Amino acid sequence: MSDIVDVWVQWLSPSAPGANPMGEHVFRSYGRLDLFYSGTTTDALLREMDAAAIAQVLLAGSDNDSVAAAVRAHPDRILGNYHVDPMRIMEAVRGLERAVGEWGFKAMRIEPFLWRKPPTDRVYYPLYAKAVELDVAFQTQVGHTGPLYPSETGRPLYIDEVALDFPELRILCGHIGWPWTEEMIAVAWKHANVWIDTSAHSPKHYPAEFVRFLKSFGKTKCCFGSDWPLLGWSRLLPEVDQHLELSTDVRRRFFGDNARRALKLA
């Protein structure tokens, strides 16, 4: 088993055709629509992790109870990531506290486009404060939206403001921030507790500016993420070797060390 940590993995509940057109749009674009309909299972996740020698994954989904069950079954392999509905603020705060205190979750995920509110909106601030108090990371979508929602909430400069207001908050920014990748790099470079993850992007299509950052002054700020099952490890890991030409040091940091620091893993 390798020491690879994937920081963005999805738990999908089965979906009937037409029930979730936004999600269907994304999986159709990637040619993975069958997986969207069938949903995911713990057995399927572990089987693919083992085949690709993935040590640990950070797992999130709208069904937090199912994620918690997966974590309980495989606590050494599956790390919980609490999916937040910020429209019921105190319920969300209490849910996060339970997820961390009772279930051992390591992070919370907020995808602002779902709520059409940028990360600086006041609805999120009690959750940021609770995450700092509980010493867990905050993961968010940054960049354009694959689902058919407005992309403005994904501008990385919103994260700049959040990091200024909560310098202790460890922030994982998913999806490279594309098409605002340079903006995302600037924010990650500026703030000690901001990282970029590569979820939903295949290595052969990583923006050139991100690859330069990954290999040089950003080597401590980039984490590997897949967005499994949207993208599978059987595709992503060979592409890293074929297209990125990472040094041993950068590869070690990218595939595990940076994630362990962002998530405070033992």
Coordinates of C-alpha atoms in Angstrom, one line a residue:
M1 CA 0.0 0.0 0.0
S2 CA 1.3 3.5 -0.9
D3 CA 0.9 6.6 1.2
I4 CA -1.4 8.4 -1.3
V5 CA -4.1 10.5 0.2
D6 CA -7.0 11.7 -2.0
V7 CA -8.6 14.7 -0.5
W8 CA -11.8 14.9 -2.7
V9 CA -13.9 11.8 -3.0
Q10 CA -17.7 11.7 -3.4
W11 CA -20.3 9.6 -1.8
L12 CA -23.2 9.4 -4.3
S13 CA -26.6 8.1 -3.5
P14 CA -28.4 6.3 -6.4
S15 CA -30.3 8.7 -8.6
A16 CA -33.2 8.0 -11.1
P17 CA -32.7 9.6 -14.5
G18 CA -34.0 13.2 -14.5
A19 CA -34.1 13.4 -10.7
N20 CA -30.9 15.5 -10.5
P21 CA -30.3 17.2 -13.8
M22 CA -27.5 19.4 -12.4
G23 CA -25.5 16.4 -11.3
E24 CA -26.3 14.5 -14.4
H25 CA -24.9 17.3 -16.5
V26 CA -21.4 16.9 -14.9
F27 CA -21.2 13.2 -15.1
R28 CA -22.5 13.2 -18.7
S29 CA -19.8 15.6 -19.6
Y30 CA -17.2 13.2 -18.2
G31 CA -18.8 10.1 -19.8
R32 CA -19.6 8.7 -16.3
L33 CA -23.4 9.0 -16.2
D34 CA -23.9 5.3 -15.4
L35 CA -22.0 5.8 -12.1
F36 CA -24.1 8.8 -11.2
Y37 CA -27.3 6.8 -11.5
S38 CA -26.0 3.7 -9.7
G39 CA -24.4 5.6 -6.8
T40 CA -21.5 4.5 -4.8
T41 CA -20.9 1.8 -2.1
T42 CA -18.2 1.3 0.4
D43 CA -17.2 -2.0 -1.1
A44 CA -16.7 -0.4 -4.6
L45 CA -14.7 2.5 -3.1
L46 CA -12.4 0.1 -1.2
R47 CA -12.0 -2.1 -4.2
E48 CA -10.9 0.7 -6.4
M49 CA -8.7 2.2 -3.7
D50 CA -6.9 -1.2 -3.3
A51 CA -6.5 -1.6 -7.0
A52 CA -4.8 1.8 -7.2
A53 CA -2.9 1.6 -3.9
I54 CA -4.7 4.6 -2.4
A55 CA -4.0 4.7 1.3
Q56 CA -6.7 7.1 2.5
V57 CA -9.5 9.2 1.0
L58 CA -11.4 12.2 2.4
L59 CA -15.1 11.3 1.7
A60 CA -18.1 13.7 1.5
G61 CA -21.6 13.4 0.3
S62 CA -25.0 14.9 1.0
D63 CA -25.9 11.8 3.0
N64 CA -23.7 12.4 6.0
D65 CA -25.0 9.3 7.7
S66 CA -23.8 7.0 4.9
V67 CA -20.4 8.7 5.0
A68 CA -20.3 8.1 8.8
A69 CA -21.1 4.4 8.3
A70 CA -18.2 4.1 5.8
V71 CA -15.8 5.8 8.2
R72 CA -16.9 3.5 11.1
A73 CA -16.3 0.5 8.9
H74 CA -12.9 1.5 7.7
P75 CA -11.5 4.3 9.9
D76 CA -7.9 3.7 8.8
R77 CA -8.8 4.2 5.1
I78 CA -11.8 6.5 4.9
L79 CA -11.8 10.0 6.5
G80 CA -15.1 11.8 7.1
N81 CA -15.9 15.2 5.5
Y82 CA -19.1 16.8 6.8
H83 CA -21.3 18.1 4.0
V84 CA -22.9 21.3 5.2
D85 CA -26.3 22.9 4.5
P86 CA -25.7 26.4 5.7
M87 CA -29.3 27.5 5.2
R88 CA -30.1 26.1 8.7
I89 CA -27.1 27.6 10.5
M90 CA -27.4 26.3 14.0
E91 CA -28.5 22.8 12.8
A92 CA -25.4 22.8 10.6
V93 CA -23.1 23.9 13.5
R94 CA -24.5 21.2 15.7
G95 CA -24.2 18.7 12.9
L96 CA -20.6 19.5 12.4
E97 CA -19.9 19.2 16.1
R98 CA -21.5 15.8 16.2
A99 CA -19.6 14.7 13.0
V100 CA -16.3 15.6 14.6
G101 CA -17.0 14.6 18.2
E102 CA -18.9 11.4 17.6
W103 CA -17.9 10.2 14.2
G104 CA -14.3 11.5 14.1
F105 CA -14.7 13.5 10.9
K106 CA -11.6 15.5 9.8
A107 CA -13.2 18.3 7.7
M108 CA -16.3 20.0 6.5
R109 CA -17.2 20.7 2.9
I110 CA -19.2 23.7 1.7
E111 CA -19.9 24.2 -2.0
P112 CA -21.1 27.8 -2.2
F113 CA -22.6 27.6 -5.7
L114 CA -25.3 25.4 -4.3
W115 CA -26.6 28.2 -2.1
R116 CA -25.7 31.1 -4.5
K117 CA -23.8 32.8 -1.7
P118 CA -20.1 33.5 -1.9
P119 CA -17.8 32.2 0.8
T120 CA -17.7 35.6 2.5
D121 CA -21.5 35.5 3.2
R122 CA -22.4 35.8 6.9
V123 CA -24.3 32.4 6.8
Y124 CA -20.9 30.5 6.7
Y125 CA -19.1 32.4 9.4
P126 CA -20.5 30.4 12.4
L127 CA -19.3 27.3 10.6
Y128 CA -15.9 28.7 10.1
A129 CA -15.6 29.6 13.7
K130 CA -16.8 26.1 14.8
A131 CA -14.3 24.5 12.5
V132 CA -11.5 26.5 14.1
E133 CA -12.8 25.5 17.5
L134 CA -12.9 21.8 16.6
D135 CA -9.6 22.0 14.8
V136 CA -10.9 20.6 11.5
A137 CA -10.3 21.7 7.9
F138 CA -12.7 23.6 5.7
Q139 CA -12.9 22.3 2.1
T140 CA -14.7 24.3 -0.7
Q141 CA -15.2 24.4 -4.4
V142 CA -13.2 27.1 -6.1
G143 CA -13.3 27.9 -9.8
H144 CA -16.1 27.4 -12.4
T145 CA -19.0 25.1 -11.6
G146 CA -19.5 21.9 -13.5
P147 CA -23.2 21.8 -12.5
L148 CA -25.3 24.4 -14.2
Y149 CA -25.0 27.1 -11.5
P150 CA -23.4 30.5 -11.7
S151 CA -19.7 30.3 -11.2
E152 CA -19.1 33.7 -9.4
T153 CA -19.1 32.1 -6.0
G154 CA -16.0 30.2 -7.0
R155 CA -13.7 33.2 -7.3
P156 CA -10.6 32.6 -5.2
L157 CA -10.4 36.1 -4.0
Y158 CA -13.4 35.3 -1.7
I159 CA -11.1 32.8 0.0
D160 CA -8.5 35.6 0.5
E161 CA -11.1 37.4 2.7
V162 CA -12.1 34.3 4.6
A163 CA -8.4 33.5 5.4
L164 CA -7.9 37.0 6.6
D165 CA -10.8 36.8 8.9
F166 CA -9.9 33.3 10.1
P167 CA -6.2 32.8 9.9
E168 CA -6.3 29.7 12.0
L169 CA -8.8 28.0 9.6
R170 CA -7.2 25.4 7.4
I171 CA -8.8 25.8 3.9
L172 CA -8.6 23.2 1.1
C173 CA -9.7 24.7 -2.2
G174 CA -10.9 22.2 -4.8
H175 CA -10.7 22.1 -8.6
I176 CA -7.5 24.2 -9.0
G177 CA -9.6 27.4 -9.2
W178 CA -9.7 27.2 -13.0
P179 CA -10.2 29.5 -14.9
W180 CA -8.9 31.8 -12.1
T181 CA -5.9 29.6 -11.5
E182 CA -3.4 32.4 -11.1
E183 CA -5.7 34.1 -8.6
M184 CA -5.9 30.8 -6.6
I185 CA -2.2 30.5 -6.6
A186 CA -1.8 34.0 -5.3
V187 CA -4.2 33.3 -2.4
A188 CA -2.6 30.0 -1.5
W189 CA 0.9 31.5 -1.6
K190 CA -0.3 34.4 0.6
H191 CA -1.9 32.4 3.4
A192 CA -0.1 29.7 5.4
N193 CA -3.3 27.7 5.9
V194 CA -4.7 27.7 2.3
W195 CA -4.0 24.7 0.0
I196 CA -5.1 23.9 -3.6
D197 CA -6.4 20.4 -4.6
T198 CA -6.7 19.0 -8.1
S199 CA -10.1 17.4 -8.0
A200 CA -12.1 17.1 -11.2
H201 CA -9.0 17.8 -13.4
S202 CA -6.9 15.2 -15.1
P203 CA -3.2 15.7 -14.8
K204 CA -2.6 16.1 -18.6
H205 CA -4.9 19.1 -18.5
Y206 CA -3.6 20.8 -15.4
P207 CA -3.0 24.5 -16.3
A208 CA 0.7 25.2 -17.0
E209 CA 0.8 27.9 -14.2
F210 CA -0.4 25.4 -11.7
V211 CA 2.2 22.8 -12.7
R212 CA 4.9 25.4 -12.3
F213 CA 3.5 26.3 -8.8
L214 CA 3.3 22.6 -7.9
K215 CA 6.9 22.0 -8.8
S216 CA 8.4 25.1 -7.3
F217 CA 7.3 27.6 -4.7
G218 CA 4.0 25.9 -4.2
K219 CA 5.3 22.4 -3.5
T220 CA 4.0 22.5 0.1
K221 CA 0.6 23.9 -1.0
C222 CA -0.9 21.4 -3.5
C223 CA -2.9 18.2 -2.6
F224 CA -4.0 15.4 -4.9
G225 CA -7.7 15.1 -5.4
S226 CA -9.7 13.0 -7.9
D227 CA -13.4 13.7 -7.4
W228 CA -13.9 10.0 -7.6
P229 CA -16.1 8.5 -9.1
L230 CA -16.2 11.4 -11.6
L231 CA -12.6 10.7 -12.4
G232 CA -11.0 7.3 -11.6
W233 CA -7.5 6.6 -10.2
S234 CA -6.8 4.2 -13.1
R235 CA -6.7 7.2 -15.3
L236 CA -5.3 9.9 -13.1
L237 CA -2.2 8.1 -11.6
P238 CA -0.7 7.1 -14.9
E239 CA -1.2 10.6 -16.2
V240 CA 0.8 12.0 -13.3
D241 CA 3.7 9.9 -14.4
Q242 CA 3.3 10.6 -18.1
H243 CA 2.7 14.3 -18.0
L244 CA 4.0 16.0 -14.9
E245 CA 7.6 14.7 -14.3
L246 CA 7.6 15.3 -10.6
S247 CA 10.7 15.0 -8.5
T248 CA 10.6 12.5 -5.6
D249 CA 10.2 15.3 -3.1
V250 CA 7.4 17.1 -4.9
R251 CA 5.6 13.8 -5.6
R252 CA 5.8 12.8 -1.9
R253 CA 4.3 16.1 -0.8
F254 CA 1.6 16.2 -3.5
F255 CA 0.4 12.7 -3.0
G256 CA 0.3 12.7 0.8
D257 CA 2.4 15.0 3.0
N258 CA 0.6 18.2 2.2
A259 CA -2.8 16.5 2.8
R260 CA -1.7 15.1 6.1
R261 CA -0.6 18.6 7.2
A262 CA -3.8 20.3 6.0
L263 CA -6.0 17.6 7.7
K264 CA -3.7 17.2 10.8
L265 CA -3.5 13.4 10.3
A266 CA -1.3 11.4 12.6

